[in-house]
């Protein structure tokens, strides 16, 4: 016999409810932690505006740093699909971050780096990397104008933690917020 076999039904159901709440709350708490503890980084992007009948408008975000030149890796370092990688970022004069190095090891010098997963390592010169920043939900009817905006003027501002975790904060056009994360 277990301890739960003697517990009243409301205790058992309460335990089940707590477990379910915990499963739902864990990713949310992690995202809130990234938003609150991360520093802001601006990335160049190219939007594509689809529509999901169940969730409304969202912008598919194609980031410049999703394709990283293999020459930015240490000599002899190899990559395979599914590898966790850290892309070190350097800001240009306009404050936009670009890939400066890529490695399977996190930077030890406290450099600004974003963690991602290699989705394709088959190219001779580039790696395809996913950072989990590929969709940004927007209020209904606001996605289409982003699609037609000059792609050189659009930016995705993210929160980035020291461990490389990231979360989208807002999309800007010429430095002005067009749409922000509705969670915050």
mmCIF file of C-alpha atoms in Angstrom:
data_model
loop_
_atom_site.group_PDB
_atom_site.id
_atom_site.type_symbol
_atom_site.label_atom_id
_atom_site.label_comp_id
_atom_site.label_asym_id
_atom_site.label_seq_id
_atom_site.Cartn_x
_atom_site.Cartn_y
_atom_site.Cartn_z
ATOM 1 C CA UNK A 1 0.000 0.000 0.000
ATOM 2 C CA UNK A 2 1.148 3.497 -0.785
ATOM 3 C CA UNK A 3 0.543 6.688 1.108
ATOM 4 C CA UNK A 4 -1.837 7.900 -1.625
ATOM 5 C CA UNK A 5 -4.053 4.845 -1.293
ATOM 6 C CA UNK A 6 -5.150 6.152 2.123
ATOM 7 C CA UNK A 7 -5.582 9.770 0.991
ATOM 8 C CA UNK A 8 -9.045 11.201 0.338
ATOM 9 C CA UNK A 9 -10.088 11.681 -3.298
ATOM 10 C CA UNK A 10 -9.766 15.481 -3.117
ATOM 11 C CA UNK A 11 -6.071 15.125 -2.179
ATOM 12 C CA UNK A 12 -5.441 12.847 -5.164
ATOM 13 C CA UNK A 13 -7.244 15.209 -7.542
ATOM 14 C CA UNK A 14 -5.438 18.171 -6.028
ATOM 15 C CA UNK A 15 -2.095 16.473 -6.643
ATOM 16 C CA UNK A 16 -3.059 15.778 -10.264
ATOM 17 C CA UNK A 17 -4.071 19.436 -10.713
ATOM 18 C CA UNK A 18 -0.780 20.680 -9.206
ATOM 19 C CA UNK A 19 1.237 18.481 -11.556
ATOM 20 C CA UNK A 20 -0.684 19.784 -14.571
ATOM 21 C CA UNK A 21 -0.290 23.395 -13.479
ATOM 22 C CA UNK A 22 3.429 22.788 -12.989
ATOM 23 C CA UNK A 23 3.779 21.340 -16.492
ATOM 24 C CA UNK A 24 2.087 24.381 -18.006
ATOM 25 C CA UNK A 25 3.812 26.958 -15.793
ATOM 26 C CA UNK A 26 7.394 25.708 -16.207
ATOM 27 C CA UNK A 27 7.937 26.959 -19.797
ATOM 28 C CA UNK A 28 6.162 30.212 -18.966
ATOM 29 C CA UNK A 29 8.376 30.760 -15.926
ATOM 30 C CA UNK A 30 11.465 30.075 -18.051
ATOM 31 C CA UNK A 31 10.327 32.604 -20.670
ATOM 32 C CA UNK A 32 9.614 35.208 -18.003
ATOM 33 C CA UNK A 33 13.102 34.581 -16.612
ATOM 34 C CA UNK A 34 14.657 35.247 -20.029
ATOM 35 C CA UNK A 35 12.586 38.417 -20.478
ATOM 36 C CA UNK A 36 13.436 39.746 -17.028
ATOM 37 C CA UNK A 37 17.059 38.605 -16.795
ATOM 38 C CA UNK A 38 18.219 38.966 -20.379
ATOM 39 C CA UNK A 39 19.776 41.966 -22.006
ATOM 40 C CA UNK A 40 18.341 43.459 -25.152
ATOM 41 C CA UNK A 41 19.966 42.598 -28.470
ATOM 42 C CA UNK A 42 18.870 43.908 -31.882
ATOM 43 C CA UNK A 43 18.911 41.489 -34.842
ATOM 44 C CA UNK A 44 18.381 42.081 -38.563
ATOM 45 C CA UNK A 45 15.292 40.260 -39.859
ATOM 46 C CA UNK A 46 13.117 39.560 -42.870
ATOM 47 C CA UNK A 47 9.420 39.044 -42.102
ATOM 48 C CA UNK A 48 6.920 36.810 -43.856
ATOM 49 C CA UNK A 49 3.296 37.290 -42.782
ATOM 50 C CA UNK A 50 1.167 34.156 -42.611
ATOM 51 C CA UNK A 51 -2.116 33.672 -40.792
ATOM 52 C CA UNK A 52 -3.119 30.843 -38.475
ATOM 53 C CA UNK A 53 -6.886 30.354 -38.284
ATOM 54 C CA UNK A 54 -6.657 29.238 -34.658
ATOM 55 C CA UNK A 55 -4.107 31.735 -33.355
ATOM 56 C CA UNK A 56 -4.458 34.780 -35.593
ATOM 57 C CA UNK A 57 -1.729 36.740 -37.355
ATOM 58 C CA UNK A 58 1.911 36.107 -36.790
ATOM 59 C CA UNK A 59 5.117 37.096 -38.497
ATOM 60 C CA UNK A 60 7.534 34.375 -39.502
ATOM 61 C CA UNK A 61 10.919 35.824 -38.684
ATOM 62 C CA UNK A 62 13.905 35.024 -40.863
ATOM 63 C CA UNK A 63 17.056 36.219 -39.114
ATOM 64 C CA UNK A 64 20.360 37.067 -40.730
ATOM 65 C CA UNK A 65 22.131 34.941 -38.098
ATOM 66 C CA UNK A 66 20.178 31.794 -39.083
ATOM 67 C CA UNK A 67 22.813 31.228 -41.778
ATOM 68 C CA UNK A 68 26.311 31.307 -40.314
ATOM 69 C CA UNK A 69 29.492 31.068 -42.354
ATOM 70 C CA UNK A 70 31.570 28.013 -41.405
ATOM 71 C CA UNK A 71 34.699 30.164 -41.531
ATOM 72 C CA UNK A 72 33.556 31.683 -38.206
ATOM 73 C CA UNK A 73 34.223 28.339 -36.465
ATOM 74 C CA UNK A 74 37.508 27.297 -34.896
ATOM 75 C CA UNK A 75 39.777 25.388 -37.314
ATOM 76 C CA UNK A 76 38.881 21.697 -37.334
ATOM 77 C CA UNK A 77 35.576 22.108 -35.476
ATOM 78 C CA UNK A 78 32.818 20.009 -37.038
ATOM 79 C CA UNK A 79 29.067 20.341 -36.789
ATOM 80 C CA UNK A 80 26.213 17.913 -37.249
ATOM 81 C CA UNK A 81 22.476 18.334 -37.446
ATOM 82 C CA UNK A 82 21.020 18.593 -33.935
ATOM 83 C CA UNK A 83 24.207 19.979 -32.341
ATOM 84 C CA UNK A 84 23.753 22.770 -29.823
ATOM 85 C CA UNK A 85 25.874 25.725 -30.894
ATOM 86 C CA UNK A 86 26.700 29.147 -29.526
ATOM 87 C CA UNK A 87 26.929 32.021 -31.980
ATOM 88 C CA UNK A 88 28.971 34.912 -30.613
ATOM 89 C CA UNK A 89 27.514 38.264 -31.602
ATOM 90 C CA UNK A 90 29.150 41.613 -32.256
ATOM 91 C CA UNK A 91 27.244 44.847 -32.687
ATOM 92 C CA UNK A 92 27.871 47.097 -35.673
ATOM 93 C CA UNK A 93 27.892 50.904 -35.572
ATOM 94 C CA UNK A 94 24.077 50.924 -35.797
ATOM 95 C CA UNK A 95 23.715 48.612 -32.793
ATOM 96 C CA UNK A 96 22.618 45.568 -34.825
ATOM 97 C CA UNK A 97 24.206 42.281 -33.739
ATOM 98 C CA UNK A 98 25.847 40.013 -36.329
ATOM 99 C CA UNK A 99 27.481 36.591 -36.078
ATOM 100 C CA UNK A 100 31.171 36.838 -35.172
ATOM 101 C CA UNK A 101 31.976 33.212 -34.252
ATOM 102 C CA UNK A 102 30.269 29.831 -33.907
ATOM 103 C CA UNK A 103 31.175 26.949 -31.619
ATOM 104 C CA UNK A 104 29.714 23.927 -29.867
ATOM 105 C CA UNK A 105 31.202 25.308 -26.644
ATOM 106 C CA UNK A 106 29.747 28.320 -24.830
ATOM 107 C CA UNK A 107 32.056 31.334 -24.744
ATOM 108 C CA UNK A 108 34.124 31.515 -21.567
ATOM 109 C CA UNK A 109 34.959 35.198 -21.741
ATOM 110 C CA UNK A 110 31.402 36.395 -21.111
ATOM 111 C CA UNK A 111 30.970 37.370 -24.748
ATOM 112 C CA UNK A 112 27.488 38.031 -26.078
ATOM 113 C CA UNK A 113 26.328 34.693 -27.562
ATOM 114 C CA UNK A 114 23.018 33.127 -28.553
ATOM 115 C CA UNK A 115 22.339 29.403 -28.233
ATOM 116 C CA UNK A 116 20.799 27.537 -31.148
ATOM 117 C CA UNK A 117 20.501 24.152 -32.792
ATOM 118 C CA UNK A 118 22.078 23.191 -36.104
ATOM 119 C CA UNK A 119 19.283 22.324 -38.546
ATOM 120 C CA UNK A 120 21.547 21.734 -41.535
ATOM 121 C CA UNK A 121 25.285 21.198 -41.610
ATOM 122 C CA UNK A 122 25.436 19.850 -45.141
ATOM 123 C CA UNK A 123 26.426 23.083 -46.820
ATOM 124 C CA UNK A 124 30.071 23.536 -47.709
ATOM 125 C CA UNK A 125 30.192 27.143 -46.556
ATOM 126 C CA UNK A 126 27.247 27.758 -44.213
ATOM 127 C CA UNK A 127 25.430 26.293 -41.229
ATOM 128 C CA UNK A 128 21.669 26.646 -40.801
ATOM 129 C CA UNK A 129 20.804 27.339 -37.150
ATOM 130 C CA UNK A 130 17.448 27.553 -35.351
ATOM 131 C CA UNK A 131 17.175 29.784 -32.266
ATOM 132 C CA UNK A 132 13.466 29.285 -31.573
ATOM 133 C CA UNK A 133 12.760 32.870 -32.655
ATOM 134 C CA UNK A 134 10.986 32.029 -35.889
ATOM 135 C CA UNK A 135 7.457 33.297 -35.126
ATOM 136 C CA UNK A 136 6.148 36.475 -33.536
ATOM 137 C CA UNK A 137 2.401 36.728 -32.876
ATOM 138 C CA UNK A 138 0.875 40.103 -33.664
ATOM 139 C CA UNK A 139 -2.599 41.627 -33.241
ATOM 140 C CA UNK A 140 -4.973 40.703 -36.062
ATOM 141 C CA UNK A 141 -4.547 42.869 -39.126
ATOM 142 C CA UNK A 142 -1.103 44.204 -38.171
ATOM 143 C CA UNK A 143 1.015 41.525 -39.836
ATOM 144 C CA UNK A 144 0.575 42.539 -43.483
ATOM 145 C CA UNK A 145 2.148 46.013 -43.108
ATOM 146 C CA UNK A 146 5.262 44.351 -41.681
ATOM 147 C CA UNK A 147 5.492 42.133 -44.740
ATOM 148 C CA UNK A 148 5.558 45.137 -47.082
ATOM 149 C CA UNK A 149 7.975 47.238 -44.993
ATOM 150 C CA UNK A 150 11.553 47.730 -46.178
ATOM 151 C CA UNK A 151 13.385 44.694 -44.828
ATOM 152 C CA UNK A 152 16.575 46.665 -44.280
ATOM 153 C CA UNK A 153 14.766 48.835 -41.718
ATOM 154 C CA UNK A 154 13.064 46.066 -39.681
ATOM 155 C CA UNK A 155 14.688 44.658 -36.555
ATOM 156 C CA UNK A 156 13.805 41.992 -34.018
ATOM 157 C CA UNK A 157 14.732 42.970 -30.469
ATOM 158 C CA UNK A 158 15.320 39.954 -28.244
ATOM 159 C CA UNK A 159 16.162 39.303 -24.617
ATOM 160 C CA UNK A 160 19.373 37.284 -24.329
ATOM 161 C CA UNK A 161 20.662 35.690 -21.129
ATOM 162 C CA UNK A 162 24.294 34.967 -20.275
ATOM 163 C CA UNK A 163 23.619 31.260 -20.922
ATOM 164 C CA UNK A 164 22.500 32.036 -24.489
ATOM 165 C CA UNK A 165 18.746 31.592 -24.022
ATOM 166 C CA UNK A 166 16.663 34.068 -26.002
ATOM 167 C CA UNK A 167 13.094 35.309 -26.353
ATOM 168 C CA UNK A 168 11.571 37.876 -28.734
ATOM 169 C CA UNK A 169 10.600 41.224 -27.217
ATOM 170 C CA UNK A 170 9.456 43.432 -30.081
ATOM 171 C CA UNK A 171 9.744 44.261 -33.763
ATOM 172 C CA UNK A 172 10.973 47.726 -34.665
ATOM 173 C CA UNK A 173 10.928 49.782 -37.854
ATOM 174 C CA UNK A 174 13.531 52.548 -37.965
ATOM 175 C CA UNK A 175 14.046 52.116 -34.225
ATOM 176 C CA UNK A 176 10.370 52.602 -33.337
ATOM 177 C CA UNK A 177 8.366 49.731 -31.875
ATOM 178 C CA UNK A 178 5.839 48.406 -34.383
ATOM 179 C CA UNK A 179 4.621 45.526 -32.243
ATOM 180 C CA UNK A 180 5.709 44.202 -28.866
ATOM 181 C CA UNK A 181 5.368 40.871 -27.128
ATOM 182 C CA UNK A 182 1.850 40.794 -25.712
ATOM 183 C CA UNK A 183 3.041 38.953 -22.616
ATOM 184 C CA UNK A 184 4.862 42.035 -21.363
#
